[in-house]
Short mmCIF file of C-alpha atoms in Angstrom, two decimals:
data_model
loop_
_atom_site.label_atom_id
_atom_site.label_comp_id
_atom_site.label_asym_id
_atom_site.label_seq_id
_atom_site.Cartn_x
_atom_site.Cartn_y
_atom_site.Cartn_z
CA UNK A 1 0.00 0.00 0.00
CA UNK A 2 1.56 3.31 -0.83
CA UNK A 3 2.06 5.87 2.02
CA UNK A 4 -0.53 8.85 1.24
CA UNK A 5 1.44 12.11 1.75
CA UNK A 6 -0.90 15.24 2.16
CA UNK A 7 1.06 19.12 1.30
CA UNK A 8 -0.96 21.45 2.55
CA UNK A 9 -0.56 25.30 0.70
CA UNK A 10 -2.48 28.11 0.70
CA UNK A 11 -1.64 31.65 -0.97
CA UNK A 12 1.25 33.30 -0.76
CA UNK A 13 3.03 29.77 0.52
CA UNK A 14 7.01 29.22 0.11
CA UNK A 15 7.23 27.22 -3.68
CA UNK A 16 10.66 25.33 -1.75
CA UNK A 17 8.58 24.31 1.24
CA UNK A 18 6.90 22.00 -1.05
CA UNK A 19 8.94 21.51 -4.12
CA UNK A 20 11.69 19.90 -1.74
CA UNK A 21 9.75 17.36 0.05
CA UNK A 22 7.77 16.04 -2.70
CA UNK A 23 10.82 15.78 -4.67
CA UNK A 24 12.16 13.81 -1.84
CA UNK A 25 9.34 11.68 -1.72
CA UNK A 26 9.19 11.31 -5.40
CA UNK A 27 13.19 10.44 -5.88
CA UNK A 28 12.45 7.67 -3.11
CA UNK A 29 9.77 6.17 -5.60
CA UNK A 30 12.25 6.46 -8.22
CA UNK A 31 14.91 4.56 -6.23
CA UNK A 32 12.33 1.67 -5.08
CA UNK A 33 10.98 1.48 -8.56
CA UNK A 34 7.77 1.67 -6.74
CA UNK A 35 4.68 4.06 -5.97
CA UNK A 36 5.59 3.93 -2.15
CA UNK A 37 4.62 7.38 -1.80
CA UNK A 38 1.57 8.58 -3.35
CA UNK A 39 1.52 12.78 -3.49
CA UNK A 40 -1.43 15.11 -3.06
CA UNK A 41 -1.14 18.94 -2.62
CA UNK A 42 -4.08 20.08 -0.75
CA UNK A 43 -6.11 23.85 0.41
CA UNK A 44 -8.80 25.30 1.83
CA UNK A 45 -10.29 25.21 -1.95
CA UNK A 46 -9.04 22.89 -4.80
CA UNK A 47 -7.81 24.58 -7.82
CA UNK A 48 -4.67 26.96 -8.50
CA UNK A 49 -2.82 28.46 -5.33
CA UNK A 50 0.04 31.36 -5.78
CA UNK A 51 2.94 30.97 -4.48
CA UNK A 52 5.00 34.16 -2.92
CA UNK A 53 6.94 34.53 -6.01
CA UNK A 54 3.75 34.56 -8.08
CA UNK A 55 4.08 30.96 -9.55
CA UNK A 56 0.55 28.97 -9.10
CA UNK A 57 0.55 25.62 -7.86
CA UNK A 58 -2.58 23.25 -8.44
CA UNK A 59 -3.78 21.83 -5.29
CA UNK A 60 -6.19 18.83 -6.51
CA UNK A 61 -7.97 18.55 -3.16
CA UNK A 62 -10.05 20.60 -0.59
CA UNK A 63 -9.23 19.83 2.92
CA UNK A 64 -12.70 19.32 3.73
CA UNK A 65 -12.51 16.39 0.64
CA UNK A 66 -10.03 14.30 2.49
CA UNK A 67 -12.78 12.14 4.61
CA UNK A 68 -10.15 8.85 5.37
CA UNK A 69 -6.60 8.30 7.05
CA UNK A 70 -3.30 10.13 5.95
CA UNK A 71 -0.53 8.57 6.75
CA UNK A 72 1.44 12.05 6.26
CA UNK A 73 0.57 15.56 6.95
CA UNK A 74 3.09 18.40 5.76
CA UNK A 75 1.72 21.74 6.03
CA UNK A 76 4.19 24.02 4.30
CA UNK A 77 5.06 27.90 5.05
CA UNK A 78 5.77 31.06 3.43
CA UNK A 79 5.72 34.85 4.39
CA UNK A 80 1.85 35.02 4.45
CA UNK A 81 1.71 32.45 7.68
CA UNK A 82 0.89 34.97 10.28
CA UNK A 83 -1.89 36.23 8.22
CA UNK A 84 -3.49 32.64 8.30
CA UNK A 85 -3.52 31.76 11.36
CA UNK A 86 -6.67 33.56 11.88
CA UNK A 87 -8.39 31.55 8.47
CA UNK A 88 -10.19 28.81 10.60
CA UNK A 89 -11.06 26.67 7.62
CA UNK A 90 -7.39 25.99 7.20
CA UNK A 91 -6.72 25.89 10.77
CA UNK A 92 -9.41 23.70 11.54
CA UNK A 93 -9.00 21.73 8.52
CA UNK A 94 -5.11 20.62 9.51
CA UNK A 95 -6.17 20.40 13.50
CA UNK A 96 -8.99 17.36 11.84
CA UNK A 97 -6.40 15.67 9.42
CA UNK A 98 -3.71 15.72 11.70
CA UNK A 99 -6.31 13.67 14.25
CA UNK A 100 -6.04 10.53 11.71
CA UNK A 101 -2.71 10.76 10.27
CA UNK A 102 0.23 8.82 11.42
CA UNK A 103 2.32 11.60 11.74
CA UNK A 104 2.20 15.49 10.99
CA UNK A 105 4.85 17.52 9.78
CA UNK A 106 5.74 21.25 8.99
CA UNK A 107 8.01 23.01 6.72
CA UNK A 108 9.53 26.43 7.40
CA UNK A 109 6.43 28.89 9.93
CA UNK A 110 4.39 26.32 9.20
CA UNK A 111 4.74 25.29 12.54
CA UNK A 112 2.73 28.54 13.71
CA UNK A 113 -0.38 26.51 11.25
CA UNK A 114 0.21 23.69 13.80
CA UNK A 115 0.97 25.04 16.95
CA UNK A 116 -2.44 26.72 16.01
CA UNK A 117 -4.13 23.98 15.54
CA UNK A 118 -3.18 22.91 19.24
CA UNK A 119 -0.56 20.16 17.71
CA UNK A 120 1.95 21.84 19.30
CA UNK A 121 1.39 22.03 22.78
CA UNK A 122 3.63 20.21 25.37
CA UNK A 123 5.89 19.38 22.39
CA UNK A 124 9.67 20.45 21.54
CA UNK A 125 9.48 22.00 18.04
CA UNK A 126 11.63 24.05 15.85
CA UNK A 127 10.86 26.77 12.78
CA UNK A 128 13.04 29.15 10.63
CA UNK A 129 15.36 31.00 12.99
CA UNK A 130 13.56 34.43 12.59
CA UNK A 131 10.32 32.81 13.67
CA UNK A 132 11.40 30.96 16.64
CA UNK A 133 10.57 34.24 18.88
CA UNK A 134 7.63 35.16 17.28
CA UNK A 135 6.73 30.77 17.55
CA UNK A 136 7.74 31.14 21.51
CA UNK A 137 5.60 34.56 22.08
CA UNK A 138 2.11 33.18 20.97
CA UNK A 139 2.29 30.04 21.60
CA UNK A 140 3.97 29.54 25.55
CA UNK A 141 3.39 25.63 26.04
CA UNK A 142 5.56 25.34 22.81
CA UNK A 143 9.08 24.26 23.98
CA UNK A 144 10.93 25.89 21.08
CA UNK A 145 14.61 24.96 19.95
CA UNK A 146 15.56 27.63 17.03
CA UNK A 147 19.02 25.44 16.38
CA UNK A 148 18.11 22.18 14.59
CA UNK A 149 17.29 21.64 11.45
CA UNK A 150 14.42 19.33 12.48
CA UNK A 151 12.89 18.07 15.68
CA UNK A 152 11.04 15.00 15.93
CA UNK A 153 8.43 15.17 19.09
CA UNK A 154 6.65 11.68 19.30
CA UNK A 155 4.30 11.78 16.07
CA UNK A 156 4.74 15.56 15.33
CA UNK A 157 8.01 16.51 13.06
CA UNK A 158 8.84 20.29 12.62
CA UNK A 159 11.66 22.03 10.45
CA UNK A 160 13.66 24.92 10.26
CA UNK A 161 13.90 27.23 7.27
CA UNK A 162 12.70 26.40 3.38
CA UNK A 163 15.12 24.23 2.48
CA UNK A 164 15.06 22.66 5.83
CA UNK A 165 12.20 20.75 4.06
CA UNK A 166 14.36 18.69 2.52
CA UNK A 167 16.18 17.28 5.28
CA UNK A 168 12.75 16.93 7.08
CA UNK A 169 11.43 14.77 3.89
CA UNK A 170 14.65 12.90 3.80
CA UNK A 171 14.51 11.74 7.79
CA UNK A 172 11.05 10.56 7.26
CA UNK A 173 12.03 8.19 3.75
CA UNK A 174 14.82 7.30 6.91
CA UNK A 175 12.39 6.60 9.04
CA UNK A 176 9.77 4.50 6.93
CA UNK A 177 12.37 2.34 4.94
CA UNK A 178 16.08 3.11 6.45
CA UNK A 179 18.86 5.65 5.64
CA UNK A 180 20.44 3.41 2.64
CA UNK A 181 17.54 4.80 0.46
CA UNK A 182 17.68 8.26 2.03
CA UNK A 183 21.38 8.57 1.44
CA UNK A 184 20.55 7.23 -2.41
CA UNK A 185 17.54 9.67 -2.14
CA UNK A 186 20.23 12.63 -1.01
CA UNK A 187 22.83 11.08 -3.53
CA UNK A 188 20.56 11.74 -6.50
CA UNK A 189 19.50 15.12 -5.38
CA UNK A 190 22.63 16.43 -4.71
CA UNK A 191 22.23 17.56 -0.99
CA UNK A 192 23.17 16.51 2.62
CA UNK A 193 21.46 13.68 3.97
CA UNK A 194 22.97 15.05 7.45
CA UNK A 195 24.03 18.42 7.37
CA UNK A 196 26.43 19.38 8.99
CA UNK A 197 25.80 21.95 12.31
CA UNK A 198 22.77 23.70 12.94
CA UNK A 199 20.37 26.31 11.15
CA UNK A 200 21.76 28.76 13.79
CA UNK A 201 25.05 28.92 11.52
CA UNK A 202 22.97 30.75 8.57
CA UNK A 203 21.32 33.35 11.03
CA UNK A 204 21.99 36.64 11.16
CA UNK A 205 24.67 38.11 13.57
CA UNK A 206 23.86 37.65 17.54
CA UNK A 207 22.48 40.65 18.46
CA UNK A 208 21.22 41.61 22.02
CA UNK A 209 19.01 44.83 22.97
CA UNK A 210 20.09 48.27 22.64
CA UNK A 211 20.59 50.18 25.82
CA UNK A 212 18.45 52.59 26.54
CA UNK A 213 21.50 54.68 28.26
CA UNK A 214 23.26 56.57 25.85
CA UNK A 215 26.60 55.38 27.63
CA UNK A 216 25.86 52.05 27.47
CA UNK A 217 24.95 52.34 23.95
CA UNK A 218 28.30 53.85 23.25
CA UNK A 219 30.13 51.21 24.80
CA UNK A 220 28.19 48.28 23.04
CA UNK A 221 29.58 49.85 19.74
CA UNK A 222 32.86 49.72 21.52
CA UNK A 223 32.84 46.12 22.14
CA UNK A 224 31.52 45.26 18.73
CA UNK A 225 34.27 47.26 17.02
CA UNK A 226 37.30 46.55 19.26
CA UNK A 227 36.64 42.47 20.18
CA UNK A 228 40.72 41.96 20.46
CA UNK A 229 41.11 44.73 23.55
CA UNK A 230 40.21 44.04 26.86
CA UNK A 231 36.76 43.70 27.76
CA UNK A 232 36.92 42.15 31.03
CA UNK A 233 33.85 43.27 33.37
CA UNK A 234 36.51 44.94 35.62
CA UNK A 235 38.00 46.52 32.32
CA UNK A 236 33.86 47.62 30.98
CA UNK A 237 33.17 48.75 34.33
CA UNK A 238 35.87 51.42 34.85
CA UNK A 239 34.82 52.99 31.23
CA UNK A 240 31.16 53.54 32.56
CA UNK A 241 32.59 55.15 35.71
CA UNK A 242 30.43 52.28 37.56
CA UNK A 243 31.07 49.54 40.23
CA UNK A 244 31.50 46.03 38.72
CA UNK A 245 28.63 44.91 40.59
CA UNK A 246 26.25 47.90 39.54
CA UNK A 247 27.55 47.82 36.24
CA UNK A 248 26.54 44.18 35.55
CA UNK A 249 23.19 44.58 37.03
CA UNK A 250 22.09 47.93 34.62
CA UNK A 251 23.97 45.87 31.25
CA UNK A 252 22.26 42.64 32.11
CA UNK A 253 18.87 44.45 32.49
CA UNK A 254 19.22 46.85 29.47
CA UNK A 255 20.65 44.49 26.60
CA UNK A 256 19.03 41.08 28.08
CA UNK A 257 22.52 39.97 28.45
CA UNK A 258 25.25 39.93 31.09
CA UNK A 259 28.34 41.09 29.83
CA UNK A 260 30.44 38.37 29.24
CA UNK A 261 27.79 36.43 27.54
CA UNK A 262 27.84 39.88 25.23
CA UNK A 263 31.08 39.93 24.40
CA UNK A 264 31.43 36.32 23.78
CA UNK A 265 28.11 37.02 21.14
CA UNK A 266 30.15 39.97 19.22
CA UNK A 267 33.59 38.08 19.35
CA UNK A 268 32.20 35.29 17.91
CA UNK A 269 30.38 37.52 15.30
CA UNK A 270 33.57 38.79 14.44
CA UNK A 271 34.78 35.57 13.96
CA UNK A 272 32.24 34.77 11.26
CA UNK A 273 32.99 38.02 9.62
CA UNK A 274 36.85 37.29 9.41
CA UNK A 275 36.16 33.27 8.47
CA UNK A 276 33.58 34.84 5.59
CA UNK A 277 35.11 37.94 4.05
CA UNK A 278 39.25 36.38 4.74
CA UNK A 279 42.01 34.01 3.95
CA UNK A 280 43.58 34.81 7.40
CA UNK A 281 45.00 31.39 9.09
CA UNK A 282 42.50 30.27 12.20
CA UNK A 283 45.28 31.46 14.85
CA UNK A 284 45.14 35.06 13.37
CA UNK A 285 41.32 35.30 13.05
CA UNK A 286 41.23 34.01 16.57
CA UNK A 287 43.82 37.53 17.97
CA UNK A 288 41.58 39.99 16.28
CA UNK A 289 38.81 38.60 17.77
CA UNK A 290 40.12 38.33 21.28
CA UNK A 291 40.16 34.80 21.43
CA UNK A 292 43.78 33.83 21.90
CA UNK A 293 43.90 30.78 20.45
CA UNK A 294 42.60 28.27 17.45
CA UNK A 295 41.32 25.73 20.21
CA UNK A 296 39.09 28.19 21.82
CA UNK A 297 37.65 29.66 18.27
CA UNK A 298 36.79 26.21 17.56
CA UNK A 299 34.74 25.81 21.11
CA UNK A 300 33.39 28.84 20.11
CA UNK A 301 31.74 27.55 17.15
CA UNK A 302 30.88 24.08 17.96
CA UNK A 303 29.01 25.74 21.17
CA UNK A 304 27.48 28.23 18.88
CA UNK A 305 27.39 26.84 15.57
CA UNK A 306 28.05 23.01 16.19
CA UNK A 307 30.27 23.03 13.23
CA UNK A 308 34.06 24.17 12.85
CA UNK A 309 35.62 27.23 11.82
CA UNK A 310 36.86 25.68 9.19
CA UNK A 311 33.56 24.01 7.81
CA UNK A 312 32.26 27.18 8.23
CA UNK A 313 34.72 29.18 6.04
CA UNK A 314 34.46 26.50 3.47
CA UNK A 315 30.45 27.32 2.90
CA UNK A 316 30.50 30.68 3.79
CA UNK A 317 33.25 32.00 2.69
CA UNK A 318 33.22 35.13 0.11
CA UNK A 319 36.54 37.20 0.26
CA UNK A 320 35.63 40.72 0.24
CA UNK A 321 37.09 42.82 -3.02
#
């Protein structure tokens, strides 16, 4: 019996979210020489749904159509997410599939669809790094982890970013029939069938909040632009004319982070900026950016990043003119 995969769109949905995993799950069938996965693209309304980038996409079944069992729910995302979450057919149509399927999965924000639909609550769960907040403010029994690429909760499986799909689509082909035919799966499509660290390593710099105090303020921008001097509490202290103690108390409570944690942020976003835009050897990257040594850039980024400075140079990596 093939495995009845259900993609759930609706306008303005990411075109990747869904062109990834079905290609996944149609490159498995390929591989097997079998219909093992049979595809349908489902909405609120059967017929042609855009895209974001304007490209329409047929979905050949209403929600409310699908009366039996799924054995897979994906509900995609895309930048018009947050303005769904208030259509209740769509809501209420994944919260009633996802009752009968054997497992439920999202793609990208489309874990706000299912955390939603109440599928989320109590559960670990991940989304694209610059929803994770927005994931963690409305939705509080949500345990969210912005770092993997996918989390796996029981029967619920969420994913970070757009292409994150992919590697979502290829754990479940692991899951139903082993990783030899996801690694032939990932073979044939050209992409990681583990890749390597976490989405964290594509985000944007670590930033924390900006002080309200104009001195503070000032001395942020110090930090950020001179990571190699000394920027010891003791040392931050004295150029706020504060007390250590006082001093840590008004940084913590103004930028949401205590100073050493801060620093530690903008050295390491240094780092990246050095390992992306240079050819500098690891020892020199790790001077400029107050580091001291290669060993402690690469605990850097395996506790930020959980990948090395030098994997991370080799994707990321475009020297500057």
């Amino acid at each position: 019996m093939p495995r009845d995969i259900v993609l759930v769109i609706f306008d303005g949905f990411q075109l990747f979210d869904l062109a990834g995993p079905a290609d996944v799950f149609a490159t498995a069938n390929l591989c097997t020489r079998s219909d093992g996965y049979r595809l349908r693209v489902a909405a609120v309304r059967a017929g042609a749904v855009p895209a974001h980038n304007g490209i329409a996409t047929t979905a050949q079944v209403s929600l409310a159509e699908i009366t039996g069992p799924v054995d897979t729910l994906m509900v995609v995302g895309g930048l018009s997410v947050p303005g769904r979450l208030r259509d209740r057919e769509l809501v209420d149509g994944i919260a009633r599939l996802a009752g009968s399927a054997r497992r439920t999965a999202s793609v990208c924000n489309g874990a706000l669809l299912l955390a939603e639909a109440g599928l989320l609550d109590g559960r670990r769960a991940t989304t694209h790094w610059l929803t994770a907040g927005e994931l963690a403010r409305r939705y509080p029994g949500v345990e969210v982890d912005a770092d993997p690429v996918y989390v796996r909760d029981g029967d619920v499986w969420t994913s970070a970013g757009v292409s994150a799909g992919v590697d979502l689509a290829l754990a479940l082909v692991a899951d139903d029939h082993g990783h030899r035919l996801a690694r032939d799966v990932a073979r044939g499509l050209v992409v990681y069938l583990h890749r390597p660290g976490g989405q964290s390593q594509f985000s944007a710099p670590l930033r924390a909040l900006a002080p309200r105090s104009e001195p503070l303020r000032e001395l942020q921008a110090f930090i950020d632009a001179h990571p190699a001097e000394d920027l010891s509490v003791p040392a931050l202290a004295r150029r706020t004319g504060m007390s250590e103690r006082h001093f840590s108390r008004v940084f913590t409570a103004q930028t949401g982070l205590p100073p050493g944690r801060y620093v530690e942020r903008s050295r390491a976003d240094a780092a990246r900026r050095l390992l992306e835009t240079t050819d500098h050897p690891l020892d020199r990257v790790a001077r400029e950016c107050g580091l001291g040594t290669p060993e402690t850039l690469y605990r850097l980024f395996r506790r930020h990043w959980r990948t090395s400075p030098g994997d991370y140079r080799r994707r990321f990596h475009v020297k500057e003119s």
